[in-house]
PDB file of C-alpha atoms in Angstrom:
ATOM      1  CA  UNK S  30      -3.893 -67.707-194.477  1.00 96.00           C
ATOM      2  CA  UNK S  31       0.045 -68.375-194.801  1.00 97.00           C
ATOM      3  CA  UNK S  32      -0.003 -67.689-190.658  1.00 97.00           C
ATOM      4  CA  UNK S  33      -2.480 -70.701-190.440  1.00 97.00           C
ATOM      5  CA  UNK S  34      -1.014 -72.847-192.705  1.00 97.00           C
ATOM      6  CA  UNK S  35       2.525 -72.434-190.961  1.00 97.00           C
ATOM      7  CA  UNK S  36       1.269 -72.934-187.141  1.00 97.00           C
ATOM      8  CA  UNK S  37      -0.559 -75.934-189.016  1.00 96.00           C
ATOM      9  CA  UNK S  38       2.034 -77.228-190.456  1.00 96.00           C
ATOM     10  CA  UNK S  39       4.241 -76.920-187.513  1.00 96.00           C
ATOM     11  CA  UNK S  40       1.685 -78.939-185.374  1.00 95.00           C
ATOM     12  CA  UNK S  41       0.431 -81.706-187.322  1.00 94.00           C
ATOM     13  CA  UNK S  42       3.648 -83.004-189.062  1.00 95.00           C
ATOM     14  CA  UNK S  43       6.618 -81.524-186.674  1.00 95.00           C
ATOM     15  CA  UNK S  44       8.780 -84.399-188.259  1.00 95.00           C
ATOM     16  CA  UNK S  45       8.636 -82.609-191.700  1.00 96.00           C
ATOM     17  CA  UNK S  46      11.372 -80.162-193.337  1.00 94.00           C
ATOM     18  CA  UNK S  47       9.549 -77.065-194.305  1.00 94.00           C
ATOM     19  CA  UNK S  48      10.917 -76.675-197.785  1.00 95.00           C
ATOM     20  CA  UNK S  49      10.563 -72.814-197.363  1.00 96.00           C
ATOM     21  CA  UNK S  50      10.992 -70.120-194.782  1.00 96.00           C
ATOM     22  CA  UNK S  51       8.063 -68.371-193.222  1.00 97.00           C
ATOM     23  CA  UNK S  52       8.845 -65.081-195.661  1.00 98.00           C
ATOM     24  CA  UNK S  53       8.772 -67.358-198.985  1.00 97.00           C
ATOM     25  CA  UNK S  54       5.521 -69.102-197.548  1.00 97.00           C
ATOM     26  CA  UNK S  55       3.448 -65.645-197.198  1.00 98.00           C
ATOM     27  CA  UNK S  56       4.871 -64.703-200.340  1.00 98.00           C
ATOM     28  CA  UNK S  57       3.576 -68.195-201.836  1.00 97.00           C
ATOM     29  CA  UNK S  58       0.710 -67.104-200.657  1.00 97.00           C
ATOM     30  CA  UNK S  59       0.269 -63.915-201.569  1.00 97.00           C
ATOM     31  CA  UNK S  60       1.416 -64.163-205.259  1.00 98.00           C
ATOM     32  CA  UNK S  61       0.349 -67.596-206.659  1.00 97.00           C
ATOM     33  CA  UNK S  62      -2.133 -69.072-203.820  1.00 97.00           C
ATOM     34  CA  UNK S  63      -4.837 -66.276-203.690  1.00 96.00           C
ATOM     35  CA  UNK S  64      -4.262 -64.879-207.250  1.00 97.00           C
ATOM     36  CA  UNK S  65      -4.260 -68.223-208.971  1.00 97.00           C
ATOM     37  CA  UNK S  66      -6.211 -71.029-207.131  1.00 98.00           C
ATOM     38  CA  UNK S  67      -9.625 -71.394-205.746  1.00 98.00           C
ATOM     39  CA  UNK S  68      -9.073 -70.642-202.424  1.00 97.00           C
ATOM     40  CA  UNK S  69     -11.601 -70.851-199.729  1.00 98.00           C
ATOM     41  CA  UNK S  70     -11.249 -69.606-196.016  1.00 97.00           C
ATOM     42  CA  UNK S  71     -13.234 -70.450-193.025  1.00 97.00           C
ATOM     43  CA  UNK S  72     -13.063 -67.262-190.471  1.00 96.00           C
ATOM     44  CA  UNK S  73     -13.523 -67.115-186.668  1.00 93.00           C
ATOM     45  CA  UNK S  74     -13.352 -64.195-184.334  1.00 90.00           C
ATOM     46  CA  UNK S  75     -11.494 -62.184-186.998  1.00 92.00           C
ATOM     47  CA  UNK S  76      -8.741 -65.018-187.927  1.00 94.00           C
ATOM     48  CA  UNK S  77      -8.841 -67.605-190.360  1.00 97.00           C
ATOM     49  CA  UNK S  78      -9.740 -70.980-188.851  1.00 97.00           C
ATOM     50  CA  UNK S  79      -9.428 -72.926-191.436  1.00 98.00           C
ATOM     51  CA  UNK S  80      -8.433 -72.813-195.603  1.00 98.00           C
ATOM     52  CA  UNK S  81      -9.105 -75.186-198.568  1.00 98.00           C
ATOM     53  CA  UNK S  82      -7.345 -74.514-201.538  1.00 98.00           C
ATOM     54  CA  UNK S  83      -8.533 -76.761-205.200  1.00 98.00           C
ATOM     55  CA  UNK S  84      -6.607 -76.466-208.621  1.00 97.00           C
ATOM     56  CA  UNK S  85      -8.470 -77.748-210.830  1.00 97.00           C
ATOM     57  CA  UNK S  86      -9.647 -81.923-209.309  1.00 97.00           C
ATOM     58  CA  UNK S  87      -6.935 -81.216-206.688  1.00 98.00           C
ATOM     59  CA  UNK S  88      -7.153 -80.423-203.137  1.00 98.00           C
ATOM     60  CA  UNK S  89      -4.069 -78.575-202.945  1.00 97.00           C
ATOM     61  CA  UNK S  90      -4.284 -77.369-199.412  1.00 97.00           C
ATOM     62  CA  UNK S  91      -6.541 -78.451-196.325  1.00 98.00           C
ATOM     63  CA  UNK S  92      -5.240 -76.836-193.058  1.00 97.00           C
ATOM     64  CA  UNK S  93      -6.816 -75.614-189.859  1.00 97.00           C
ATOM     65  CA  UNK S  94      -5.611 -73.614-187.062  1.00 96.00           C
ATOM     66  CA  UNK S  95      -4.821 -75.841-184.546  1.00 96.00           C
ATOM     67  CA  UNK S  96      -7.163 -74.904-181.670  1.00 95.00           C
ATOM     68  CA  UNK S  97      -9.947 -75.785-184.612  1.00 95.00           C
ATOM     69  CA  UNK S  98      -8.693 -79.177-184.874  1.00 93.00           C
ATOM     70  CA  UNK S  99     -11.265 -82.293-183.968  1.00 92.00           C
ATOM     71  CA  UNK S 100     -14.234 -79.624-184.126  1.00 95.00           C
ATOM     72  CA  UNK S 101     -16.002 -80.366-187.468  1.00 96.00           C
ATOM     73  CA  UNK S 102     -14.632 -77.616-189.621  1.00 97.00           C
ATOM     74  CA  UNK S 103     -12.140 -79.976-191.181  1.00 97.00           C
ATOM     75  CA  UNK S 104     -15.226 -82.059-192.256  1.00 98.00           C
ATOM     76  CA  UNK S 105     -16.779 -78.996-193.857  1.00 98.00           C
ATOM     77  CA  UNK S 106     -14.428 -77.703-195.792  1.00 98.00           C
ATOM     78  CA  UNK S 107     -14.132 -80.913-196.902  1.00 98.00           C
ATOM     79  CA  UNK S 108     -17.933 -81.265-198.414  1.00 98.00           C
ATOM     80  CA  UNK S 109     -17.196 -78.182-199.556  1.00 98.00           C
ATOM     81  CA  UNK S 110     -14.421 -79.519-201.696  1.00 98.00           C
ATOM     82  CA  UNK S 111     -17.038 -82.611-202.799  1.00 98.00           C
ATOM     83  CA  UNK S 112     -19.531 -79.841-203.465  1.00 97.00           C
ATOM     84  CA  UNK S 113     -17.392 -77.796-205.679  1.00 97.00           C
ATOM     85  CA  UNK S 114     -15.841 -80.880-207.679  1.00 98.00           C
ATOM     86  CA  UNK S 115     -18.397 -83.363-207.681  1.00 97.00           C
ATOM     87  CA  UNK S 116     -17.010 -85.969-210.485  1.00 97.00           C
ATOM     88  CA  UNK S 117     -13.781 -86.118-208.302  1.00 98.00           C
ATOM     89  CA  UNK S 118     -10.726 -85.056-206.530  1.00 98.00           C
ATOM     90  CA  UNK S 119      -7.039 -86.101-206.161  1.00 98.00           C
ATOM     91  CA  UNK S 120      -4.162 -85.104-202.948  1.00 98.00           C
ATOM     92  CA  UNK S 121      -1.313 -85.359-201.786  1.00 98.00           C
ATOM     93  CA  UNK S 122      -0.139 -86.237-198.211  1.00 97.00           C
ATOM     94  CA  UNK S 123       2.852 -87.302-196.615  1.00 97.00           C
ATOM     95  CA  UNK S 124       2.768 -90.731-195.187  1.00 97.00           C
ATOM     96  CA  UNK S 125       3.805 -89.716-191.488  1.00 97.00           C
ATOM     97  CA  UNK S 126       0.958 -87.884-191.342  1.00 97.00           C
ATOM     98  CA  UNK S 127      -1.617 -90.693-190.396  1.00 96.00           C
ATOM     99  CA  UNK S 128      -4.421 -88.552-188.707  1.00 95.00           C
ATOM    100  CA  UNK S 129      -4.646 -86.832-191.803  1.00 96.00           C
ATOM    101  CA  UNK S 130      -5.168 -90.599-193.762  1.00 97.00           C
ATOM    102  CA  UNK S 131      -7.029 -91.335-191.065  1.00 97.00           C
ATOM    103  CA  UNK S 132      -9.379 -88.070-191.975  1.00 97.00           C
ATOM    104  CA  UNK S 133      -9.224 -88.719-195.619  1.00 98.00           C
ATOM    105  CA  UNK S 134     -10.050 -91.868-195.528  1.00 98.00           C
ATOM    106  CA  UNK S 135     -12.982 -91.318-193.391  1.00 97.00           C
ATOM    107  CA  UNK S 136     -13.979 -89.074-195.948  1.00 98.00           C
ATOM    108  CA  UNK S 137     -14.434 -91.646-198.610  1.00 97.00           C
ATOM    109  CA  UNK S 138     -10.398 -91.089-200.289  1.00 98.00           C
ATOM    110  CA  UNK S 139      -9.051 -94.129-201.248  1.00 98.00           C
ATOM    111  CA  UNK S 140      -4.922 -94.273-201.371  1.00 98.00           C
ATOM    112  CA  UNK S 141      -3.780 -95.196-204.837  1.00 98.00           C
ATOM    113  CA  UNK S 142      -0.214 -94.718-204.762  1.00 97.00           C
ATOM    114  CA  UNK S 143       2.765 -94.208-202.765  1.00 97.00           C
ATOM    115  CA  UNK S 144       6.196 -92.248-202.929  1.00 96.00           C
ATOM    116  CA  UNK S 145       9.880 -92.000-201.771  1.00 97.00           C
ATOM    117  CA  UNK S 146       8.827 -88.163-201.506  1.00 94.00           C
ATOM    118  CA  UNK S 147      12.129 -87.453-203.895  1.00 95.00           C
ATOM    119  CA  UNK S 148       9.489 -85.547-206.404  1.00 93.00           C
ATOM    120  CA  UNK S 149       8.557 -82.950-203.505  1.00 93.00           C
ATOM    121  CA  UNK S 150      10.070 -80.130-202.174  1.00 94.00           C
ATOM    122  CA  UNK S 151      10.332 -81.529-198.495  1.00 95.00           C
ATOM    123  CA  UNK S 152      11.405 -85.060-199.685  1.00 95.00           C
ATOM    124  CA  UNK S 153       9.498 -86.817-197.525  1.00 96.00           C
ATOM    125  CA  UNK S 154       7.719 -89.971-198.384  1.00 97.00           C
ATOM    126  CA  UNK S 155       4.192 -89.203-199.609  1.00 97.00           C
ATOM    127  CA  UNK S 156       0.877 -90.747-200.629  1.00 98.00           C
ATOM    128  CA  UNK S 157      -1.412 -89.916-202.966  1.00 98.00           C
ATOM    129  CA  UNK S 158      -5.333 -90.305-202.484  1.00 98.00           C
ATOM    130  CA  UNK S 159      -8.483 -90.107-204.976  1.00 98.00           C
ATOM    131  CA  UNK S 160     -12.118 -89.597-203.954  1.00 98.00           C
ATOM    132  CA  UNK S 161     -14.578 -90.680-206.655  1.00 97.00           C
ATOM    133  CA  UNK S 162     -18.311 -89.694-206.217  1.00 94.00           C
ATOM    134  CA  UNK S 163     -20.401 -93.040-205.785  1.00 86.00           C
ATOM    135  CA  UNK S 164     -22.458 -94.137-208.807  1.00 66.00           C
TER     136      UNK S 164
END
């Protein structure tokens, strides 16, 4: 999982400080991620594809591999998400990363408030987004 998320990471927001190094981030992993959230993979050919991570109404963590980028599984995982929390959920995402607003926002997540990034760890300007179930 902490493989994907890196080579993720690395692709879709290049621009970005990684606040930790590649050790830390398995160990992140390892310790708090799998132990403590709800973590969900999606698995091809023997290698993880794909991972959603929720704590609680948020969607922590929504990262494909990048050769599984544009191929639906991004869309999955997120129903998944709606499935799993169906009165709501709440993200972050930094605000260079417009595909992923782009994908959020197709998704129904509405942007509700934006950041100088100096309360994250990569202090990078961020935005925050809420989906709420229609009634």
């Amino acid at each position: 999982m902490a493989d994907t998320w890196l080579r993720s990471f690395r692709t879709a927001l290049p621009t970005v400080r990684l606040a930790h190094g590649d050790e830390e981030v398995r160990d992140w992993f390892s310790s708090v991620v799998v132990p403590e959230y709800e973590t969900w993979i999606a698995a091809a050919d023997g290698s993880v594809a794909g991972l959603l991570v929720l704590d609680g109404e948020e969607l922590e963590q929504l990262y494909l591999d990048p050769s599984w980028r544009g191929k639906g599984l991004g869309d999955r995982l997120v129903a998944l998400a709606k499935q799993q929390r169906p009165d709501g959920l709440g993200l972050w995402t930094f605000q260079v990363n417009g595909p992923g607003q782009r994908f959020y926002e197709r998704h129904g997540f509405v942007a509700v408030d934006r950041t100088d990034g100096l309360c994250n760890e990569e202090r990078e300007p961020d935005v925050r987004y809420v989906w709420r179930p229609q009634a």
